[in-house]
Amino acid sequence: MILAGGRGTRMGRVDKGLQPFRGATMAAHVLRRLAPQVRSVTINANRNEESYAALGVAVRADELTGFEGPLAGLQTGLRHCDTDLLVTAPCDSPFLPQDLVQRLREALVTQEADLALAVTMEADETGAAHKQPHPVFSLIRKSALPHLDAYLAEGGRRMDGWHKSIKVAEVLFNDAAAFRNINTLAELQHEEQANGAPTLQDVVSCLSGYDPHAVPVRQAQHIIREFIQPVRAVEKVALRAALGRVLAADIVSPISVPAHDNSAMDGFAFAGDQLDTEHPTTLQAIGAVYAGRPSDLRPERGQCVRIMTGGVMPPGCDTVLPQELAAGITEDSVTIAPRTIKTGDNRRFRGEDLMEGSPALKAGRIVRPADLGLIASLGIAEVAVRRRLRVAFFSTGDELRSIGEPLAAGCVYDSNRYTLHGMLTRLGVELVDMGIVPDDPAALEAALRDACESADAVITSGGVSVGAADYTKQIMATLGDVTFWTIGMRPGRPMAFGKIRSNGHSAFLFGLPGNPVAVMVTFYFFARHALLRMMGASAGDDLLVQARSFGPIRKKPGRTEYQRGILTVNADGAREVRITGSQGSGILRSMSEANCMVVLPDEQGNVAAGDLVDVLLFEGLV
Ligand SMILES: Nc1nc2c(c(=O)[nH]1)N[C@H]1C(S)=C(S)[C@@H](COP(=O)(O)OP(=O)(O)OC[C@H]3O[C@@H](n4cnc5c(N)ncnc54)[C@H](O)[C@@H]3O)O[C@H]1N2
Ligand code: MOO
Ligand SMILES: [Mg+2]
């Protein structure tokens, strides 16, 4: 049981277990360390039960109300545990020992104790060593419950008080650091920095010639990739619900598929070395084998069996003659003309699809329809996936109006939140749509903080250029480690990127430019990759295909241009791409008409009609 039922007094009453830490929550880290050591895990929490339940484990509140401390959690745990032993660990100890349970258990059993607890040796201010007990890391017999009930009923609340009245085995652990807990937000932030999550400065200092006012596309993509940290929390979902989710662990085949050598055809199975290459071969059919029906037929020399597709190959048989290739078939024989087939034809091997013990799918894979079938073919009903990423987004600008509002002079309807809604939905993230935020510093700060506290990533549009009302940048800069780029690309030149913090939470930030096409292009070529990385997906590079440009395209070398195109196959069967008219970065119609982006890299100059260009298709089959 993970103890997360406290008030978090020293953390300003925040729910400690839900504090973000190294790309997950603290409780998720504890769960990851504890789960492999036990049969099942429960979390003891007295608030935010749903957030804890999202970790995929049972959540139980204290039966004693009023935040009565860890013994109350223990009581609940013992009452409901269906094993003889219960181990506890606090939700703020992300480094707990990987052999905690094993070592506590050895001591509990050999010393015939009621409870085993961890102790470490620590030095005091004078350097003298003293024993430090860690009473919240303990292993307890379920049989101690009546005693604990009695102790609590008498008003006892202290762990050490209760321990005095039962038999306790102390287990000395050498690694005191493993029991470190994180009590304050300052400690949490310190740990986050210390664990090697790089700062933007760390990342850019490795690059030569970095200039935020002229960042090549590839460099911006590199910086984002290095800076982003994946969310690690994992949950178990039923197989169908795994579609589009990211596998958290390799799926290893528990069985071989197919489980037996079997026939790929309806026909006759026999040992292929009997085939005569000069004369017809006649074999006596001794019976029939059907798919899914076990048979004990064992053809001898000169014999064969009738077999159906999927039927298990009888012992000694390695070859199947499809029935339509037979030279003659009687009631109880088949004749095969010379050189009709070869030994080994039409036999499917055991494990040729998936071999027992080998990884069928790798962690990081985004589950597609074929994968659902593949996992089903292994008989696996539930899979571990990364938890869904939460992405908060809002539009900025005084000129923006929401659908349903009248359009005042000089105003436009907010379209960016709708394109973002679409793009994020397709990525399979959980959306937090925060609406429109006016060009007002206080409102922008409140929105960014709110977004940061409720999501893993924040996407804004507008206000990142040099306009007089573009306060977004100022506020972003005060909330964390954020950089403002002018990227060598068109459209989508200005962009903010970094990590913001608010009240102990942090979130990656993408401040996309306001122009409607620029939002989409910067999303597709920067934010999308970053979000996939946060999701734990091992997505490869974009798959560009080549096509002939129908007309000439003007292009300046030294920047990447993303042109909206329509890819077709021409009368000669060749792929051909046309640009969709005006490429202004406010013209969304040309984006809507397009079915692909033409990607013209930095080094590319003008394109002549008929030249090959790279395109990235919007739609694929799956
Ligand atoms: N002097 C310069 N001006 C501009 C530069 C520059 O380098 N120097 N860059 C231009 C480029 S490129 C872009 S892109 C834009 C980016 O501007 P912002 O990110 O500051 O965005 P805004 O000023 O807020 O808006 C720009 C444009 O887009 C419209 N917009 C914004 N949000 C929405 C929305 N949610 N739905 C529909 N339309 C939206 C907005 O009304 C503006 O027309 O800066 C250039 N200027
Ligand atoms: O970044 Mo802007 O896209 O060229 O309008
Ligand atoms: Mg602006």
mmCIF file with all atom_site columns, N, CA and C in Angstrom, residues 149-189:
data_model
loop_
_atom_site.group_PDB
_atom_site.id
_atom_site.type_symbol
_atom_site.label_atom_id
_atom_site.label_alt_id
_atom_site.label_comp_id
_atom_site.label_asym_id
_atom_site.label_entity_id
_atom_site.label_seq_id
_atom_site.pdbx_PDB_ins_code
_atom_site.Cartn_x
_atom_site.Cartn_y
_atom_site.Cartn_z
_atom_site.occupancy
_atom_site.B_iso_or_equiv
_atom_site.pdbx_formal_charge
_atom_site.auth_seq_id
_atom_site.auth_comp_id
_atom_site.auth_asym_id
_atom_site.auth_atom_id
_atom_site.pdbx_PDB_model_num
ATOM 1   N N  . ASP A 1 149 ? -6.517 -2.226 15.642 1.00 0.00 ? 149 ASP A N  1
ATOM 2   C CA . ASP A 1 149 ? -7.868 -1.697 15.877 1.00 0.00 ? 149 ASP A CA 1
ATOM 3   C C  . ASP A 1 149 ? -8.007 -1.230 17.323 1.00 0.00 ? 149 ASP A C  1
ATOM 4   N N  . ALA A 1 150 ? -7.526 -2.075 18.231 1.00 0.00 ? 150 ALA A N  1
ATOM 5   C CA . ALA A 1 150 ? -7.647 -1.760 19.658 1.00 0.00 ? 150 ALA A CA 1
ATOM 6   C C  . ALA A 1 150 ? -6.831 -0.518 20.008 1.00 0.00 ? 150 ALA A C  1
ATOM 7   N N  . TYR A 1 151 ? -5.615 -0.443 19.464 1.00 0.00 ? 151 TYR A N  1
ATOM 8   C CA . TYR A 1 151 ? -4.730 0.691  19.749 1.00 0.00 ? 151 TYR A CA 1
ATOM 9   C C  . TYR A 1 151 ? -5.374 2.004  19.270 1.00 0.00 ? 151 TYR A C  1
ATOM 10  N N  . LEU A 1 152 ? -5.945 1.974  18.043 1.00 0.00 ? 152 LEU A N  1
ATOM 11  C CA . LEU A 1 152 ? -6.582 3.180  17.503 1.00 0.00 ? 152 LEU A CA 1
ATOM 12  C C  . LEU A 1 152 ? -7.844 3.526  18.294 1.00 0.00 ? 152 LEU A C  1
ATOM 13  N N  . ALA A 1 153 ? -8.578 2.509  18.704 1.00 0.00 ? 153 ALA A N  1
ATOM 14  C CA . ALA A 1 153 ? -9.818 2.742  19.460 1.00 0.00 ? 153 ALA A CA 1
ATOM 15  C C  . ALA A 1 153 ? -9.534 3.431  20.789 1.00 0.00 ? 153 ALA A C  1
ATOM 16  N N  . GLU A 1 154 ? -8.354 3.125  21.336 1.00 0.00 ? 154 GLU A N  1
ATOM 17  C CA . GLU A 1 154 ? -7.984 3.782  22.605 1.00 0.00 ? 154 GLU A CA 1
ATOM 18  C C  . GLU A 1 154 ? -7.458 5.194  22.380 1.00 0.00 ? 154 GLU A C  1
ATOM 19  N N  . GLY A 1 155 ? -7.380 5.622  21.098 1.00 0.00 ? 155 GLY A N  1
ATOM 20  C CA . GLY A 1 155 ? -6.915 6.986  20.816 1.00 0.00 ? 155 GLY A CA 1
ATOM 21  C C  . GLY A 1 155 ? -5.454 7.044  20.409 1.00 0.00 ? 155 GLY A C  1
ATOM 22  N N  . GLY A 1 156 ? -4.773 5.899  20.362 1.00 0.00 ? 156 GLY A N  1
ATOM 23  C CA . GLY A 1 156 ? -3.359 5.886  19.943 1.00 0.00 ? 156 GLY A CA 1
ATOM 24  C C  . GLY A 1 156 ? -3.260 6.266  18.482 1.00 0.00 ? 156 GLY A C  1
ATOM 25  N N  . ARG A 1 157 ? -2.271 7.104  18.139 1.00 0.00 ? 157 ARG A N  1
ATOM 26  C CA . ARG A 1 157 ? -2.086 7.514  16.750 1.00 0.00 ? 157 ARG A CA 1
ATOM 27  C C  . ARG A 1 157 ? -0.639 7.397  16.294 1.00 0.00 ? 157 ARG A C  1
ATOM 28  N N  . ARG A 1 158 ? 0.283  7.215  17.250 1.00 0.00 ? 158 ARG A N  1
ATOM 29  C CA . ARG A 1 158 ? 1.704  7.255  16.881 1.00 0.00 ? 158 ARG A CA 1
ATOM 30  C C  . ARG A 1 158 ? 2.185  5.879  16.446 1.00 0.00 ? 158 ARG A C  1
ATOM 31  N N  . MET A 1 159 ? 2.970  5.862  15.391 1.00 0.00 ? 159 MET A N  1
ATOM 32  C CA . MET A 1 159 ? 3.489  4.594  14.896 1.00 0.00 ? 159 MET A CA 1
ATOM 33  C C  . MET A 1 159 ? 4.420  3.967  15.921 1.00 0.00 ? 159 MET A C  1
ATOM 34  N N  . ASP A 1 160 ? 5.348  4.792  16.470 1.00 0.00 ? 160 ASP A N  1
ATOM 35  C CA . ASP A 1 160 ? 6.306  4.204  17.424 1.00 0.00 ? 160 ASP A CA 1
ATOM 36  C C  . ASP A 1 160 ? 5.590  3.717  18.681 1.00 0.00 ? 160 ASP A C  1
ATOM 37  N N  . GLY A 1 161 ? 4.486  4.398  19.048 1.00 0.00 ? 161 GLY A N  1
ATOM 38  C CA . GLY A 1 161 ? 3.696  3.964  20.199 1.00 0.00 ? 161 GLY A CA 1
ATOM 39  C C  . GLY A 1 161 ? 3.135  2.565  19.974 1.00 0.00 ? 161 GLY A C  1
ATOM 40  N N  . TRP A 1 162 ? 2.580  2.372  18.796 1.00 0.00 ? 162 TRP A N  1
ATOM 41  C CA . TRP A 1 162 ? 2.002  1.056  18.494 1.00 0.00 ? 162 TRP A CA 1
ATOM 42  C C  . TRP A 1 162 ? 3.100  -0.010 18.424 1.00 0.00 ? 162 TRP A C  1
ATOM 43  N N  . HIS A 1 163 ? 4.214  0.350  17.817 1.00 0.00 ? 163 HIS A N  1
ATOM 44  C CA . HIS A 1 163 ? 5.318  -0.607 17.652 1.00 0.00 ? 163 HIS A CA 1
ATOM 45  C C  . HIS A 1 163 ? 5.796  -1.157 18.999 1.00 0.00 ? 163 HIS A C  1
ATOM 46  N N  . LYS A 1 164 ? 5.687  -0.315 20.072 1.00 0.00 ? 164 LYS A N  1
ATOM 47  C CA . LYS A 1 164 ? 6.159  -0.758 21.390 1.00 0.00 ? 164 LYS A CA 1
ATOM 48  C C  . LYS A 1 164 ? 5.370  -1.956 21.890 1.00 0.00 ? 164 LYS A C  1
ATOM 49  N N  . SER A 1 165 ? 4.125  -2.074 21.376 1.00 0.00 ? 165 SER A N  1
ATOM 50  C CA . SER A 1 165 ? 3.287  -3.122 21.940 1.00 0.00 ? 165 SER A CA 1
ATOM 51  C C  . SER A 1 165 ? 3.213  -4.382 21.069 1.00 0.00 ? 165 SER A C  1
ATOM 52  N N  . ILE A 1 166 ? 4.004  -4.408 19.983 1.00 0.00 ? 166 ILE A N  1
ATOM 53  C CA . ILE A 1 166 ? 4.036  -5.628 19.154 1.00 0.00 ? 166 ILE A CA 1
ATOM 54  C C  . ILE A 1 166 ? 5.482  -6.044 18.930 1.00 0.00 ? 166 ILE A C  1
ATOM 55  N N  . LYS A 1 167 ? 5.656  -7.206 18.303 1.00 0.00 ? 167 LYS A N  1
ATOM 56  C CA . LYS A 1 167 ? 7.034  -7.660 18.065 1.00 0.00 ? 167 LYS A CA 1
ATOM 57  C C  . LYS A 1 167 ? 7.540  -7.112 16.729 1.00 0.00 ? 167 LYS A C  1
ATOM 58  N N  . VAL A 1 168 ? 8.584  -6.273 16.801 1.00 0.00 ? 168 VAL A N  1
ATOM 59  C CA . VAL A 1 168 ? 9.092  -5.577 15.621 1.00 0.00 ? 168 VAL A CA 1
ATOM 60  C C  . VAL A 1 168 ? 10.481 -6.094 15.259 1.00 0.00 ? 168 VAL A C  1
ATOM 61  N N  . ALA A 1 169 ? 10.707 -6.372 13.994 1.00 0.00 ? 169 ALA A N  1
ATOM 62  C CA . ALA A 1 169 ? 12.045 -6.726 13.499 1.00 0.00 ? 169 ALA A CA 1
ATOM 63  C C  . ALA A 1 169 ? 12.591 -5.528 12.734 1.00 0.00 ? 169 ALA A C  1
ATOM 64  N N  . GLU A 1 170 ? 13.773 -5.070 13.107 1.00 0.00 ? 170 GLU A N  1
ATOM 65  C CA . GLU A 1 170 ? 14.374 -3.949 12.387 1.00 0.00 ? 170 GLU A CA 1
ATOM 66  C C  . GLU A 1 170 ? 15.309 -4.487 11.314 1.00 0.00 ? 170 GLU A C  1
ATOM 67  N N  . VAL A 1 171 ? 15.261 -3.880 10.141 1.00 0.00 ? 171 VAL A N  1
ATOM 68  C CA . VAL A 1 171 ? 16.111 -4.348 9.045  1.00 0.00 ? 171 VAL A CA 1
ATOM 69  C C  . VAL A 1 171 ? 16.995 -3.186 8.610  1.00 0.00 ? 171 VAL A C  1
ATOM 70  N N  . LEU A 1 172 ? 18.289 -3.396 8.735  1.00 0.00 ? 172 LEU A N  1
ATOM 71  C CA . LEU A 1 172 ? 19.226 -2.326 8.419  1.00 0.00 ? 172 LEU A CA 1
ATOM 72  C C  . LEU A 1 172 ? 19.487 -2.278 6.910  1.00 0.00 ? 172 LEU A C  1
ATOM 73  N N  . PHE A 1 173 ? 19.192 -1.147 6.326  1.00 0.00 ? 173 PHE A N  1
ATOM 74  C CA . PHE A 1 173 ? 19.501 -0.926 4.908  1.00 0.00 ? 173 PHE A CA 1
ATOM 75  C C  . PHE A 1 173 ? 20.705 0.011  4.828  1.00 0.00 ? 173 PHE A C  1
ATOM 76  N N  . ASN A 1 174 ? 21.610 -0.282 3.902  1.00 0.00 ? 174 ASN A N  1
ATOM 77  C CA . ASN A 1 174 ? 22.818 0.546  3.817  1.00 0.00 ? 174 ASN A CA 1
ATOM 78  C C  . ASN A 1 174 ? 22.612 1.824  3.023  1.00 0.00 ? 174 ASN A C  1
ATOM 79  N N  . ASP A 1 175 ? 21.598 1.797  2.158  1.00 0.00 ? 175 ASP A N  1
ATOM 80  C CA . ASP A 1 175 ? 21.430 2.933  1.266  1.00 0.00 ? 175 ASP A CA 1
ATOM 81  C C  . ASP A 1 175 ? 20.411 3.926  1.831  1.00 0.00 ? 175 ASP A C  1
ATOM 82  N N  . ALA A 1 176 ? 20.897 4.825  2.700  1.00 0.00 ? 176 ALA A N  1
ATOM 83  C CA . ALA A 1 176 ? 19.982 5.767  3.345  1.00 0.00 ? 176 ALA A CA 1
ATOM 84  C C  . ALA A 1 176 ? 19.272 6.634  2.308  1.00 0.00 ? 176 ALA A C  1
ATOM 85  N N  . ALA A 1 177 ? 19.952 6.919  1.199  1.00 0.00 ? 177 ALA A N  1
ATOM 86  C CA . ALA A 1 177 ? 19.374 7.816  0.193  1.00 0.00 ? 177 ALA A CA 1
ATOM 87  C C  . ALA A 1 177 ? 18.093 7.237  -0.414 1.00 0.00 ? 177 ALA A C  1
ATOM 88  N N  . ALA A 1 178 ? 17.990 5.920  -0.390 1.00 0.00 ? 178 ALA A N  1
ATOM 89  C CA . ALA A 1 178 ? 16.811 5.291  -0.988 1.00 0.00 ? 178 ALA A CA 1
ATOM 90  C C  . ALA A 1 178 ? 15.537 5.632  -0.219 1.00 0.00 ? 178 ALA A C  1
ATOM 91  N N  . PHE A 1 179 ? 15.684 6.024  1.039  1.00 0.00 ? 179 PHE A N  1
ATOM 92  C CA . PHE A 1 179 ? 14.499 6.325  1.858  1.00 0.00 ? 179 PHE A CA 1
ATOM 93  C C  . PHE A 1 179 ? 14.192 7.814  1.894  1.00 0.00 ? 179 PHE A C  1
ATOM 94  N N  . ARG A 1 180 ? 14.971 8.568  1.123  1.00 0.00 ? 180 ARG A N  1
ATOM 95  C CA . ARG A 1 180 ? 14.777 9.996  1.092  1.00 0.00 ? 180 ARG A CA 1
ATOM 96  C C  . ARG A 1 180 ? 13.336 10.307 0.703  1.00 0.00 ? 180 ARG A C  1
ATOM 97  N N  . ASN A 1 181 ? 12.697 11.164 1.465  1.00 0.00 ? 181 ASN A N  1
ATOM 98  C CA . ASN A 1 181 ? 11.399 11.606 0.994  1.00 0.00 ? 181 ASN A CA 1
ATOM 99  C C  . ASN A 1 181 ? 11.477 13.084 0.683  1.00 0.00 ? 181 ASN A C  1
ATOM 100 N N  . ILE A 1 182 ? 10.499 13.535 -0.084 1.00 0.00 ? 182 ILE A N  1
ATOM 101 C CA . ILE A 1 182 ? 10.545 14.910 -0.552 1.00 0.00 ? 182 ILE A CA 1
ATOM 102 C C  . ILE A 1 182 ? 9.387  15.637 0.107  1.00 0.00 ? 182 ILE A C  1
ATOM 103 N N  . ASN A 1 183 ? 9.744  16.541 1.021  1.00 0.00 ? 183 ASN A N  1
ATOM 104 C CA . ASN A 1 183 ? 8.718  17.136 1.873  1.00 0.00 ? 183 ASN A CA 1
ATOM 105 C C  . ASN A 1 183 ? 8.233  18.504 1.449  1.00 0.00 ? 183 ASN A C  1
ATOM 106 N N  . THR A 1 184 ? 9.111  19.244 0.808  1.00 0.00 ? 184 THR A N  1
ATOM 107 C CA . THR A 1 184 ? 8.705  20.611 0.472  1.00 0.00 ? 184 THR A CA 1
ATOM 108 C C  . THR A 1 184 ? 8.789  20.809 -1.030 1.00 0.00 ? 184 THR A C  1
ATOM 109 N N  . LEU A 1 185 ? 8.095  21.820 -1.495 1.00 0.00 ? 185 LEU A N  1
ATOM 110 C CA . LEU A 1 185 ? 8.131  22.100 -2.930 1.00 0.00 ? 185 LEU A CA 1
ATOM 111 C C  . LEU A 1 185 ? 9.540  22.487 -3.356 1.00 0.00 ? 185 LEU A C  1
ATOM 112 N N  . ALA A 1 186 ? 10.269 23.156 -2.449 1.00 0.00 ? 186 ALA A N  1
ATOM 113 C CA . ALA A 1 186 ? 11.634 23.550 -2.784 1.00 0.00 ? 186 ALA A CA 1
ATOM 114 C C  . ALA A 1 186 ? 12.493 22.304 -3.005 1.00 0.00 ? 186 ALA A C  1
ATOM 115 N N  . GLU A 1 187 ? 12.310 21.308 -2.112 1.00 0.00 ? 187 GLU A N  1
ATOM 116 C CA . GLU A 1 187 ? 13.069 20.067 -2.285 1.00 0.00 ? 187 GLU A CA 1
ATOM 117 C C  . GLU A 1 187 ? 12.714 19.392 -3.601 1.00 0.00 ? 187 GLU A C  1
ATOM 118 N N  . LEU A 1 188 ? 11.442 19.464 -3.912 1.00 0.00 ? 188 LEU A N  1
ATOM 119 C CA . LEU A 1 188 ? 10.968 18.839 -5.145 1.00 0.00 ? 188 LEU A CA 1
ATOM 120 C C  . LEU A 1 188 ? 11.644 19.477 -6.353 1.00 0.00 ? 188 LEU A C  1
ATOM 121 N N  . GLN A 1 189 ? 11.678 20.808 -6.336 1.00 0.00 ? 189 GLN A N  1
ATOM 122 C CA . GLN A 1 189 ? 12.296 21.511 -7.456 1.00 0.00 ? 189 GLN A CA 1
ATOM 123 C C  . GLN A 1 189 ? 13.782 21.212 -7.527 1.00 0.00 ? 189 GLN A C  1
#
